[in-house]
CSV table of C-alpha atoms in Angstrom, one decimal:
chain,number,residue,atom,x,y,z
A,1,UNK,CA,33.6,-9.1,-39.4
A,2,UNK,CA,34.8,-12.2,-39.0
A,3,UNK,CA,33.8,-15.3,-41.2
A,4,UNK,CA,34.0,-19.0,-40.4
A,5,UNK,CA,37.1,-20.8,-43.3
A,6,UNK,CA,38.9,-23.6,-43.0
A,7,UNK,CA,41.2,-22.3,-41.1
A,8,UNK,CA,39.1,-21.9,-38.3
A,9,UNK,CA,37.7,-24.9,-38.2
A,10,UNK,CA,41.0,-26.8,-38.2
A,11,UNK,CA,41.5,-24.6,-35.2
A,12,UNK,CA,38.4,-25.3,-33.7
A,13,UNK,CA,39.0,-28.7,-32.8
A,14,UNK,CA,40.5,-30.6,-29.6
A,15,UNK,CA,43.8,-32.1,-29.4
A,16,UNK,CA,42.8,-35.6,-29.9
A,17,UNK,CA,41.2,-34.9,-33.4
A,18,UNK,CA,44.4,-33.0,-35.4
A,19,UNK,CA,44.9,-33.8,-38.7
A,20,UNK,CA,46.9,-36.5,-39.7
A,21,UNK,CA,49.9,-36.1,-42.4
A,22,UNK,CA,48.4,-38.5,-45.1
A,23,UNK,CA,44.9,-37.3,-44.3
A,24,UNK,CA,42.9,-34.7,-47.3
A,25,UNK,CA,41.4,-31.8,-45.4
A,26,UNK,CA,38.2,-33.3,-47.0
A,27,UNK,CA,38.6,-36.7,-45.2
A,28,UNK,CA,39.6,-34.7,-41.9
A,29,UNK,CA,36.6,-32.7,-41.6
A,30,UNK,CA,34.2,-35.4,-42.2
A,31,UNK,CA,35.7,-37.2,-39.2
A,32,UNK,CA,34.9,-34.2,-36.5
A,33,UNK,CA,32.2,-34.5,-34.6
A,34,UNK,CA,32.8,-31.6,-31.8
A,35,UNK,CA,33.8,-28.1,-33.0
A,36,UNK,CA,35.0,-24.9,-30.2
A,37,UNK,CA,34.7,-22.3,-32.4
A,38,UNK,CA,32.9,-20.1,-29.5
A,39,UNK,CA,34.2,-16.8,-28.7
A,40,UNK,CA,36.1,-15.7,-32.0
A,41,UNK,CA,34.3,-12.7,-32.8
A,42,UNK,CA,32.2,-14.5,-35.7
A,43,UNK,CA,29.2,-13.3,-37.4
A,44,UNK,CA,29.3,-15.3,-40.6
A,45,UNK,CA,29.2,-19.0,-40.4
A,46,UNK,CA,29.7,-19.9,-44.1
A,47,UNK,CA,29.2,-23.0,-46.3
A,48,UNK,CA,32.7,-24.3,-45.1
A,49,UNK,CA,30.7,-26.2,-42.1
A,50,UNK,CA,28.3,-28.5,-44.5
A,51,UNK,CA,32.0,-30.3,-45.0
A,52,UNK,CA,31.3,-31.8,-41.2
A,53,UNK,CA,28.7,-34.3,-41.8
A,54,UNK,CA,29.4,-36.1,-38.3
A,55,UNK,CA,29.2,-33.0,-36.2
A,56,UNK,CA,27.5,-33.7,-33.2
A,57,UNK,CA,28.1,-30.6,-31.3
A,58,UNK,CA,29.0,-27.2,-32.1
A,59,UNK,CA,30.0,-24.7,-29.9
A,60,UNK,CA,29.1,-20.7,-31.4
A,61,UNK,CA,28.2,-19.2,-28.4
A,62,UNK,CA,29.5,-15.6,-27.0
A,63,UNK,CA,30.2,-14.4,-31.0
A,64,UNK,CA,28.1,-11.7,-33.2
A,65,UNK,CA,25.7,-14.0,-34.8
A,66,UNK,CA,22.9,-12.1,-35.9
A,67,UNK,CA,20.9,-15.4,-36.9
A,68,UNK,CA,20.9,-19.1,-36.5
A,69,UNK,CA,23.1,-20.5,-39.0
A,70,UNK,CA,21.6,-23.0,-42.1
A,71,UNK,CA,22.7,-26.1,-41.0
A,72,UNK,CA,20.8,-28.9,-43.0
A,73,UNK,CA,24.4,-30.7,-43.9
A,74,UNK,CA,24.7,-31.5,-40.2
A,75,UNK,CA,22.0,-33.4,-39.4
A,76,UNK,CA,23.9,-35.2,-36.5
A,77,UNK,CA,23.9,-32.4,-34.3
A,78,UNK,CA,22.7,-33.4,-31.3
A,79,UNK,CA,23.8,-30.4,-29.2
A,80,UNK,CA,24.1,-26.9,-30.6
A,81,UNK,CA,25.3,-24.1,-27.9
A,82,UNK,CA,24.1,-20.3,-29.3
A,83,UNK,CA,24.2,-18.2,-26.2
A,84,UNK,CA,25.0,-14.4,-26.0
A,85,UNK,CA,24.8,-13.6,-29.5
A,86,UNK,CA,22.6,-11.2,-31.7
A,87,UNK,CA,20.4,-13.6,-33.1
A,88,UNK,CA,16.7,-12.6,-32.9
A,89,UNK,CA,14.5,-15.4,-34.5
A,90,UNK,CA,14.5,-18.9,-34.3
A,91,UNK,CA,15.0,-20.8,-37.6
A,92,UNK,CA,16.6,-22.9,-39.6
A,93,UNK,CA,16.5,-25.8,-37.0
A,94,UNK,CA,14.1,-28.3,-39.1
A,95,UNK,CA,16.3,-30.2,-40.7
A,96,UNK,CA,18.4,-30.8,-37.1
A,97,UNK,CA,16.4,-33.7,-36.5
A,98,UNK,CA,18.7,-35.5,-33.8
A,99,UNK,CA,18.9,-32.5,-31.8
A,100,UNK,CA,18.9,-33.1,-28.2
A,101,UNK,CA,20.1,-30.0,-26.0
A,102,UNK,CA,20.0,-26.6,-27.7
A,103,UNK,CA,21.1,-23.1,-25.7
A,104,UNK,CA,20.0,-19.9,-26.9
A,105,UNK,CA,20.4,-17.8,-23.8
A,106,UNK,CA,21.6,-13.8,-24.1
A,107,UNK,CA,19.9,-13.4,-27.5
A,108,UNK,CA,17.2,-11.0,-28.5
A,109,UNK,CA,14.5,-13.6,-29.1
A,110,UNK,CA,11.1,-12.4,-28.1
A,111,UNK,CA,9.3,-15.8,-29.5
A,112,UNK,CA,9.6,-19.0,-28.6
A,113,UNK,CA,9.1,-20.3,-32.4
A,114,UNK,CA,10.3,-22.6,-34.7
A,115,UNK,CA,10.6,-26.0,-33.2
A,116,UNK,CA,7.4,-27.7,-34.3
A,117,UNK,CA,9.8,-30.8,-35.9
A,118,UNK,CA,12.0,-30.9,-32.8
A,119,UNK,CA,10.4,-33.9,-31.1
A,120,UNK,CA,13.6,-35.2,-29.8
A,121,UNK,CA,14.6,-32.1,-28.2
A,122,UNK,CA,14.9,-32.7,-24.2
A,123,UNK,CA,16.9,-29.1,-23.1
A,124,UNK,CA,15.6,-25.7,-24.2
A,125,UNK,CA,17.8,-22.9,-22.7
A,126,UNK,CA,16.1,-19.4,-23.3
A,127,UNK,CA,17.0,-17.3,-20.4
A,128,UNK,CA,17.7,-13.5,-20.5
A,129,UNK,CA,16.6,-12.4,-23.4
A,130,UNK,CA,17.5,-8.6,-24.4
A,131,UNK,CA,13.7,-8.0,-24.8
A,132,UNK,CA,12.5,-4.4,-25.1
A,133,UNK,CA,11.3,-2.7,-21.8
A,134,UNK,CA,8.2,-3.8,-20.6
A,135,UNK,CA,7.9,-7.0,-22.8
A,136,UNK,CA,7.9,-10.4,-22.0
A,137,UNK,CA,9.3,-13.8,-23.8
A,138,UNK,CA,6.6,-15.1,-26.0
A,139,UNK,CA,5.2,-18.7,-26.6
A,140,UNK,CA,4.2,-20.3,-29.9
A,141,UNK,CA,1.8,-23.2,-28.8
A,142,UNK,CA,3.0,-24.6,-32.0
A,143,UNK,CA,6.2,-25.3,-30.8
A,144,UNK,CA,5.2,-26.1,-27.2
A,145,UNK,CA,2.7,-28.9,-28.8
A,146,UNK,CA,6.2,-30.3,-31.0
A,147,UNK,CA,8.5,-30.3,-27.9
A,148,UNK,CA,6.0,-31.5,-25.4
A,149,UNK,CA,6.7,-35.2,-25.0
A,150,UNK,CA,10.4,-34.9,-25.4
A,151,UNK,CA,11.4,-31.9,-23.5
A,152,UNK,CA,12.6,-32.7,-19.8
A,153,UNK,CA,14.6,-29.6,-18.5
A,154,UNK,CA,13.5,-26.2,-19.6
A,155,UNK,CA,15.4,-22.3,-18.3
A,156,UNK,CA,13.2,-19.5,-19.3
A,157,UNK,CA,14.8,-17.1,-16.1
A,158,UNK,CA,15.2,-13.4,-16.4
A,159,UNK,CA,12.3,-13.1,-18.8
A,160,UNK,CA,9.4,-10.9,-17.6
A,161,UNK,CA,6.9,-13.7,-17.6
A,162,UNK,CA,3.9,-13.3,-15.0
A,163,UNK,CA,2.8,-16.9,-15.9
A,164,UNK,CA,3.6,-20.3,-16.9
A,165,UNK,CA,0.4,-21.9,-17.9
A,166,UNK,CA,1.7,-21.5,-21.5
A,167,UNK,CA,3.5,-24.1,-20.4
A,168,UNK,CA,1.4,-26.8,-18.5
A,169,UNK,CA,1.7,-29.0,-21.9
A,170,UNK,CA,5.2,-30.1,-21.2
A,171,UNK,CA,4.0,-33.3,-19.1
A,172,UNK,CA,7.7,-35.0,-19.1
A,173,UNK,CA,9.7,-31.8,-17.3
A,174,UNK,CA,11.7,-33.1,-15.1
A,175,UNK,CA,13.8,-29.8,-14.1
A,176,UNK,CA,12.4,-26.2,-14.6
A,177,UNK,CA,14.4,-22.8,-13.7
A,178,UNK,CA,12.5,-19.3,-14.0
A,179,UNK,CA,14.7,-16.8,-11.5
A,180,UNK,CA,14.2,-13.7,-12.0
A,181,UNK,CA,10.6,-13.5,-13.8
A,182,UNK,CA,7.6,-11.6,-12.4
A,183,UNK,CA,5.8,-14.8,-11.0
A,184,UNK,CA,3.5,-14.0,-8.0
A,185,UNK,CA,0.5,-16.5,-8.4
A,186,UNK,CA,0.8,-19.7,-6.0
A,187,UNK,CA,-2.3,-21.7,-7.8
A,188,UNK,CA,-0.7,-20.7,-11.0
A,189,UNK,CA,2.2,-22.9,-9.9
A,190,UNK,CA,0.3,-25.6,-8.1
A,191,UNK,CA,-1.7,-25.7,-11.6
A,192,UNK,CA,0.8,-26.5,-13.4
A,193,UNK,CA,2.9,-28.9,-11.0
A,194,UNK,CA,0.1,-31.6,-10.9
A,195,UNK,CA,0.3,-31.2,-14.9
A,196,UNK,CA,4.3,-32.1,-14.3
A,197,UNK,CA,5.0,-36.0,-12.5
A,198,UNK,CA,8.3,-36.0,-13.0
A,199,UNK,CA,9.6,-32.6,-11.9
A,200,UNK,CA,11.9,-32.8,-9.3
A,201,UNK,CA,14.2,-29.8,-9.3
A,202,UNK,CA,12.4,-25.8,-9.5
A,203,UNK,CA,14.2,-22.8,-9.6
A,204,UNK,CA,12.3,-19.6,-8.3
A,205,UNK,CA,14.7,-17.2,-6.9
A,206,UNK,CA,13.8,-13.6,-7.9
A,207,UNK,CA,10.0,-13.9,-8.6
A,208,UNK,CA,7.3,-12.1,-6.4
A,209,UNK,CA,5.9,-15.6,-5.1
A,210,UNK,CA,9.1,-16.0,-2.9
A,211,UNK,CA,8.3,-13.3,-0.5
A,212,UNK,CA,4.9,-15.0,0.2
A,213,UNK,CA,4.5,-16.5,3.8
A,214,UNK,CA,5.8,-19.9,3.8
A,215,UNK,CA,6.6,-20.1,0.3
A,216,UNK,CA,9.4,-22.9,0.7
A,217,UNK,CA,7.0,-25.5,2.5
A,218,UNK,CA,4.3,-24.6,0.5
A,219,UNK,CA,5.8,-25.6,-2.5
A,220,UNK,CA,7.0,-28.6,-1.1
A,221,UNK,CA,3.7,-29.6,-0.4
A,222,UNK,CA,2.1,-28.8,-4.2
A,223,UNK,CA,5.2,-30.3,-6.2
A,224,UNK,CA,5.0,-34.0,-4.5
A,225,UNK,CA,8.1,-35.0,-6.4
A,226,UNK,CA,10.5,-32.3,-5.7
A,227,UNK,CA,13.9,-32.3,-4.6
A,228,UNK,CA,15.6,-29.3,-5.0
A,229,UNK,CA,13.9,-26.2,-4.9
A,230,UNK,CA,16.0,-23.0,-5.3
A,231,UNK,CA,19.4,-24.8,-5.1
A,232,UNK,CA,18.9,-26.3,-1.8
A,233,UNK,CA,18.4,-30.1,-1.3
A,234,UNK,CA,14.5,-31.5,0.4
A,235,UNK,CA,14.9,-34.3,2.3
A,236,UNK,CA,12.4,-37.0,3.3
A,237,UNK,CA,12.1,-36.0,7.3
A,238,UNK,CA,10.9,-32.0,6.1
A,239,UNK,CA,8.8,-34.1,2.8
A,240,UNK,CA,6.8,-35.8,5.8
A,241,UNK,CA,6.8,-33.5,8.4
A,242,UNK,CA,5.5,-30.8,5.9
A,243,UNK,CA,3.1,-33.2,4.3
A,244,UNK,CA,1.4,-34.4,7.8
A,245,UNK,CA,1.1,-30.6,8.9
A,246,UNK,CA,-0.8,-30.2,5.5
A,247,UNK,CA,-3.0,-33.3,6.3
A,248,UNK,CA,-3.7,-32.0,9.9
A,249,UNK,CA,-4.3,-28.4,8.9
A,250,UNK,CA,-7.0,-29.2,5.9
A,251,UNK,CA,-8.6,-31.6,8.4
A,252,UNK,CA,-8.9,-29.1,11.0
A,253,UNK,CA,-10.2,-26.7,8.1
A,254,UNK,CA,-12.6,-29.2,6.7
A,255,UNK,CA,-14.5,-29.6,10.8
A,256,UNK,CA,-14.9,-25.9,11.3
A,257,UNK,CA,-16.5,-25.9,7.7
A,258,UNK,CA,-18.8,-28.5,9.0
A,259,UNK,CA,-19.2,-26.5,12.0
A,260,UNK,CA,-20.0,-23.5,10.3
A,261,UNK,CA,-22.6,-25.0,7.7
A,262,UNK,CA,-24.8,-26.9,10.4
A,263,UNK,CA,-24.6,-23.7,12.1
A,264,UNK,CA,-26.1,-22.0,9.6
A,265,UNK,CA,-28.1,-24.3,8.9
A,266,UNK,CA,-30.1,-24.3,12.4
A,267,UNK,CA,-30.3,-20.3,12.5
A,268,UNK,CA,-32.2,-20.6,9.1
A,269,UNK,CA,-34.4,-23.2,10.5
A,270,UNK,CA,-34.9,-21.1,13.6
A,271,UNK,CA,-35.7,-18.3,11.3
A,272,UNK,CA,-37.9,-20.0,9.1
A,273,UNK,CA,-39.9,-21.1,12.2
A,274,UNK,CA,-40.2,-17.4,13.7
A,275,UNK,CA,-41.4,-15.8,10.5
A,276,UNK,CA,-44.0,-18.8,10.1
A,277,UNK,CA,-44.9,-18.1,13.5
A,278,UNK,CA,-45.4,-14.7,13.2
A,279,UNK,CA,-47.3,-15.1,9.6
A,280,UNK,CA,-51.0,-14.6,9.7
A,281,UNK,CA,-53.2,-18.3,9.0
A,282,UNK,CA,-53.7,-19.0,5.5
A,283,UNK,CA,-57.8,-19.3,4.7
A,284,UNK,CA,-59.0,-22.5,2.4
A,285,UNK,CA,-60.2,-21.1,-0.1
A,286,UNK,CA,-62.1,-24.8,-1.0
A,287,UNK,CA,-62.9,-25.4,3.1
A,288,UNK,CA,-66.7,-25.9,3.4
A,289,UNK,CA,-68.4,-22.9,5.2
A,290,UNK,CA,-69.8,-24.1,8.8
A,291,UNK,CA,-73.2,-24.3,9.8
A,292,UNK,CA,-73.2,-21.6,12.2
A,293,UNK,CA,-71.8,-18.9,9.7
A,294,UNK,CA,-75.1,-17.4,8.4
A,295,UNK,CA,-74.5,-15.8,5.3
A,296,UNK,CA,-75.4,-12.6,5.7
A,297,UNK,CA,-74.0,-11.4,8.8
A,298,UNK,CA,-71.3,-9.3,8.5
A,299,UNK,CA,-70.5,-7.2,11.7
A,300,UNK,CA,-66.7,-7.5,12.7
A,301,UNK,CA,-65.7,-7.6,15.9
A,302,UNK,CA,-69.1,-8.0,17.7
A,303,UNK,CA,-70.5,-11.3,18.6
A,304,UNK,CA,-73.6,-13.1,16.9
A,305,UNK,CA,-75.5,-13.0,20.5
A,306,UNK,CA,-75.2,-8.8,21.1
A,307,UNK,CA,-75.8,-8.4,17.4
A,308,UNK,CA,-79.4,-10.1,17.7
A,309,UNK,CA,-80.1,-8.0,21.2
A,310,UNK,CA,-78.7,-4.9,19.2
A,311,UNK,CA,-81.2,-6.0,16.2
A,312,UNK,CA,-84.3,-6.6,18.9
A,313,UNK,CA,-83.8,-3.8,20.3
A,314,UNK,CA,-84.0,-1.4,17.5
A,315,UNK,CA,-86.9,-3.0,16.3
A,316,UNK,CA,-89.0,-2.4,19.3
A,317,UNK,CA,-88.3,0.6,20.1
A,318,UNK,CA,-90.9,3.4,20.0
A,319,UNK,CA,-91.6,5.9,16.8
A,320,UNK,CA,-90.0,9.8,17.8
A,321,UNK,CA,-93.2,11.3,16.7
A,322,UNK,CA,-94.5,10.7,19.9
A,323,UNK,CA,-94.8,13.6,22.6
A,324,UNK,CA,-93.0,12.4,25.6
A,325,UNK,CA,-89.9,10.5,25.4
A,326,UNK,CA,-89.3,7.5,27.5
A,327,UNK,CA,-87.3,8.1,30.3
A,328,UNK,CA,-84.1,6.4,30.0
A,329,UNK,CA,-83.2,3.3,32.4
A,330,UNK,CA,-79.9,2.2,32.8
A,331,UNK,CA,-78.7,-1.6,33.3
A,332,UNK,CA,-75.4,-2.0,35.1
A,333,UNK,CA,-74.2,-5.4,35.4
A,334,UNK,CA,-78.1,-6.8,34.8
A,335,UNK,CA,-79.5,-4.7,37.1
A,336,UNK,CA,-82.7,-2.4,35.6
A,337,UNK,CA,-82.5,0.5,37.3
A,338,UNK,CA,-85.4,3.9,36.3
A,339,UNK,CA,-85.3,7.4,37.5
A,340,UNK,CA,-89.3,6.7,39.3
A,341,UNK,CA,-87.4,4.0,41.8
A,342,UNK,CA,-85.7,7.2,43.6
A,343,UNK,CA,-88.9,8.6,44.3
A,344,UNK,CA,-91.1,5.6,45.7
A,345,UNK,CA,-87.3,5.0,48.1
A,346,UNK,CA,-88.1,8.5,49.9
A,347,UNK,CA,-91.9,8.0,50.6
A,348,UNK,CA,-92.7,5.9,54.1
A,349,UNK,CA,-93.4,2.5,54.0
A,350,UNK,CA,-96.6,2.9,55.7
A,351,UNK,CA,-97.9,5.6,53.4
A,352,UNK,CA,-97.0,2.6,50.2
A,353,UNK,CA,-98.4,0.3,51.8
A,354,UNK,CA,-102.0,2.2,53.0
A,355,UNK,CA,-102.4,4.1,49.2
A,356,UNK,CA,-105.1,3.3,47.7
A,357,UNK,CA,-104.6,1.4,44.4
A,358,UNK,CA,-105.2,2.9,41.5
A,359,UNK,CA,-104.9,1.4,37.6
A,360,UNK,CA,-103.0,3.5,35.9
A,361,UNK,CA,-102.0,3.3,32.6
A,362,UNK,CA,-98.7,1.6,31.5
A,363,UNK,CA,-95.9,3.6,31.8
A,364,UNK,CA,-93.7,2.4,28.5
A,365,UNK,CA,-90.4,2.1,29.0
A,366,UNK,CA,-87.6,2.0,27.0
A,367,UNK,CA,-83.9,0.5,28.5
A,368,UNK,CA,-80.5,1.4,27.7
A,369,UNK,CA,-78.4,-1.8,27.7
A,370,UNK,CA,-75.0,-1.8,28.9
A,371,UNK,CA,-72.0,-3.6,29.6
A,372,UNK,CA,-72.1,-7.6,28.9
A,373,UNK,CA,-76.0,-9.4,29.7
A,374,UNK,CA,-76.3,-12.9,30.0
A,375,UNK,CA,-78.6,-14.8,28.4
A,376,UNK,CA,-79.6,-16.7,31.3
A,377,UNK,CA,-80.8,-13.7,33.2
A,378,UNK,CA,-84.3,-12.8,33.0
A,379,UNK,CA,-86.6,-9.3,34.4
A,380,UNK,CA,-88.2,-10.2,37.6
A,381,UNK,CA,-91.9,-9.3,37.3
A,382,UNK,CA,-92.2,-7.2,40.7
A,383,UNK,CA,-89.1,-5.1,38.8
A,384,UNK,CA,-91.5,-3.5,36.4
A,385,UNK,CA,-93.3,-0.1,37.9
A,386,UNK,CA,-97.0,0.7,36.9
C-alpha cells in the first residue's frame, strides 16, 4: 500500500516548478498547478493534496485507486487523468466545478453516474471498462442531461453497448469513438447523427455495422459533417461524389415508387370495373311499377302472350266425363293438322266431289299447341272438317 505524503508530491512535479531555498513547503505547494504522480503504485491519496489549491491538473492514472479521490480543496482542476485503476463508482466530482477533460478509462465502472453538476465538462473518456461478462456500460440520463451542452468529444469503445440513443442528447459532440462495441443498427446511427451538427470525426472499428455493404460511404452520406471516420481522412471530391450517387439513387427509387403505385392503382380500377360488370343490377326498391306489369301475374320465364293462350286454352277445353275423347290435333309451325285429314287424302277426287252431302253433327275438336304461334295468324275457315 502506498499512500500519497509530501514527499511524493514534491516528487511529483516538473523541473521548472522545484522548490525554492527561501520558499515554506506551505508556500510551494500552493504554487503547483500540474502534479505526475501517475504510476507509483498508489491507493491512498490522503489529505496532503487539499495543500494544492491551484492544481489544475493531476495525473493518477495506471495506480490502485479503488475510488475517486475527495477533492473539494482543488476546485481548479480542470483536467483530472484516472485511467487503469480499480475504481468502480463515480463520485466525489461535484465540487470540481472547472473541470474540463476527465479520463476514467480501464476502471470497473458499470454506470455512467455522477456528473449532473459537471456542465463545463467537454471530454468524457470511459472506454474498456472491466465489466462483468455479458454486461454492458450503463447510462444515467441524469448525468447525460448535466453534460449535454458542454460535452464535445466523448470515447465509450470496448464497452458492450448495442446502442447509442442513450446518447442522442449530447447535441454539441463534435468527436465520438466506440471501437470495439456491439453496434450493428445503421438507422440507429443515422438517428443519432442528425441529432449531432457538429460531429466531424467517428470511430467505429470493431462494431457489427462495419461488415455491412458499403458501410464507409454510407456513413459518409448520413453524418453530413464528417471528416474522419475510422482514422482515415474524407475529402470533398468522395463528400460529393458520394452525395450525388445518393441524390441519383433516391430519385431513381422515388420513379419506380411512382411507377409501381399508378400501377396498382389501374389494376384496382380494372378490377373494380370487372366485378361491377359481372354483379347482378340492383332493383329500386322506390322505382314506380310500370303499367304493363299486372299485379298478379307471376309465371317466370314464360311470356305474358303464351300465358293468356295457356289460360284460354284451359278454360275451353271440354269436361273428362264425357265418353269419347277428342282426338288430338297437332299444330307444327301454325299448321292445324287432325288424324281425319289422312283419310279424306286416300279417297278419289271424284268420289269427294259426287258424295252426297250430308249435315252431320259437329265433330268437337280439341288442338294441341306447339312450338311458338303468332298472333297474327288466324284458322282458315275451309281448315275446319265437319
Amino acid at each position: 500500500m502506498v499512500k500519497l505524503t509530501l514527499d511524493l508530491i514534491a516528487r511529483g512535479t516538473s523541473g521548472y516548478t522545484k522548490k525554492k531555498r527561501d520558499e515554506s513547503m506551505q508556500q510551494y505547494l500552493r504554487r503547483l498547478t500540474h502534479l505526475y504522480l501517475e504510476d507509483r503504485s498508489i491507493d491512498d491519496v490522503g489529505e496532503d493534496i487539499s495543500m494544492c489549491r491551484n492544481l489544475t491538473v493531476l495525473y493518477l492514472y495506471d495506480n490502485q485507486l479503488s475510488r475517486i479521490p475527495s477533492l473539494h480543496h482543488n476546485m481548479n482542476l480542470t483536467m483530472l487523468y484516472l485511467q487503469n485503476n480499480d475504481i468502480s463508482r463515480i463520485e466525489n466530482l461535484s465540487p470540481l466545478t472547472r473541470l474540463q477533460k476527465l479520463y476514467l478509462g480501464g476502471n470497473c465502472i458499470t454506470v455512467l453516474e455522477g456528473l449532473e453538476k459537471m456542465d463545463k465538462l467537454q471530454e468524457l473518456h470511459v472506454e474498456n471498462q472491466r465489466l462483468p461478462p455479458g454486461e454492458k456500460l450503463l447510462f444515467d440520463p441524469r448525468s447525460l442531461k448535466g453534460i449535454a451542452m458542454s460535452l464535445q468529444v466523448l470515447n465509450v469503445s470496448g464497452n458492450g453497448l448495442d446502442s447509442v440513443l442513450d446518447m442522442i442528447g449530447l447535441r454539441n459532440i463534435s468527436q465520438f469513438m466506440a471501437n470495439d462495441n456491439e453496434l450493428s443498427d445503421m438507422k440507429d446511427l443515422a438517428h443519432n447523427f442528425s441529432n449531432w451538427p457538429t460531429l466531424w470525426r467517428l470511430e467505429l472499428m470493431g462494431n457489427p455495422v462495419c461488415h455491412k455493404a458499403k458501410y464507409r460511404d454510407r456513413i459518409i452520406v448520413m453524418a453530413k459533417t464528417l471528416e474522419v471516420l475510422d482514422g482515415k481522412e474524407i475529402t470533398e471530391t468522395s463528400r460529393q461524389f458520394l452525395r450525388k450517387w445518393h441524390a441519383n439513387k433516391e430519385t431513381q427509387k422515388k420513379k419506380r415508387d411512382e411507377i409501381y403505385q399508378r400501377s396498382a392503382y389501374a389494376d384496382l380500377g380494372d378490377s373494380a370495373a370487372h366485378r361491377s360488370a359481372e354483379l347482378p343490377p340492383v332493383k329500386d326498391p322506390a322505382r314506380p311499377v310500370k303499367s304493363s306489369q299486372i299485379p298478379g301475374y307471376m309465371m317466370p320465364g314464360l311470356p305474358r302472350k303464351q300465358f293468356d293462350e295457356l289460360l284460354a286454352r284451359t278454360a275451353t277445353m271440354e269436361p273428362a266425363s264425357r265418353e269419347k275423347e277428342p282426338t288430338a290435333v297437332k299444330a307444327k309451325s301454325g299448321v292445324l293438322r287432325s288424324k281425319h285429314a289422312d283419310e279424306f287424302a286416300t279417297l278419289p277426287p271424284s268420289s269427294v266431289a259426287s258424295a252426297p252431302l250430308r249435315r252431320r253433327p259437329l265433330m268437337s275438336m280439341t288442338f294441341e299447341l306447339s312450338g311458338n304461334l303468332d298472333s297474327t295468324q288466324h284458322i282458315h275457315p275451309g281448315m275446319i272438317i265437319h
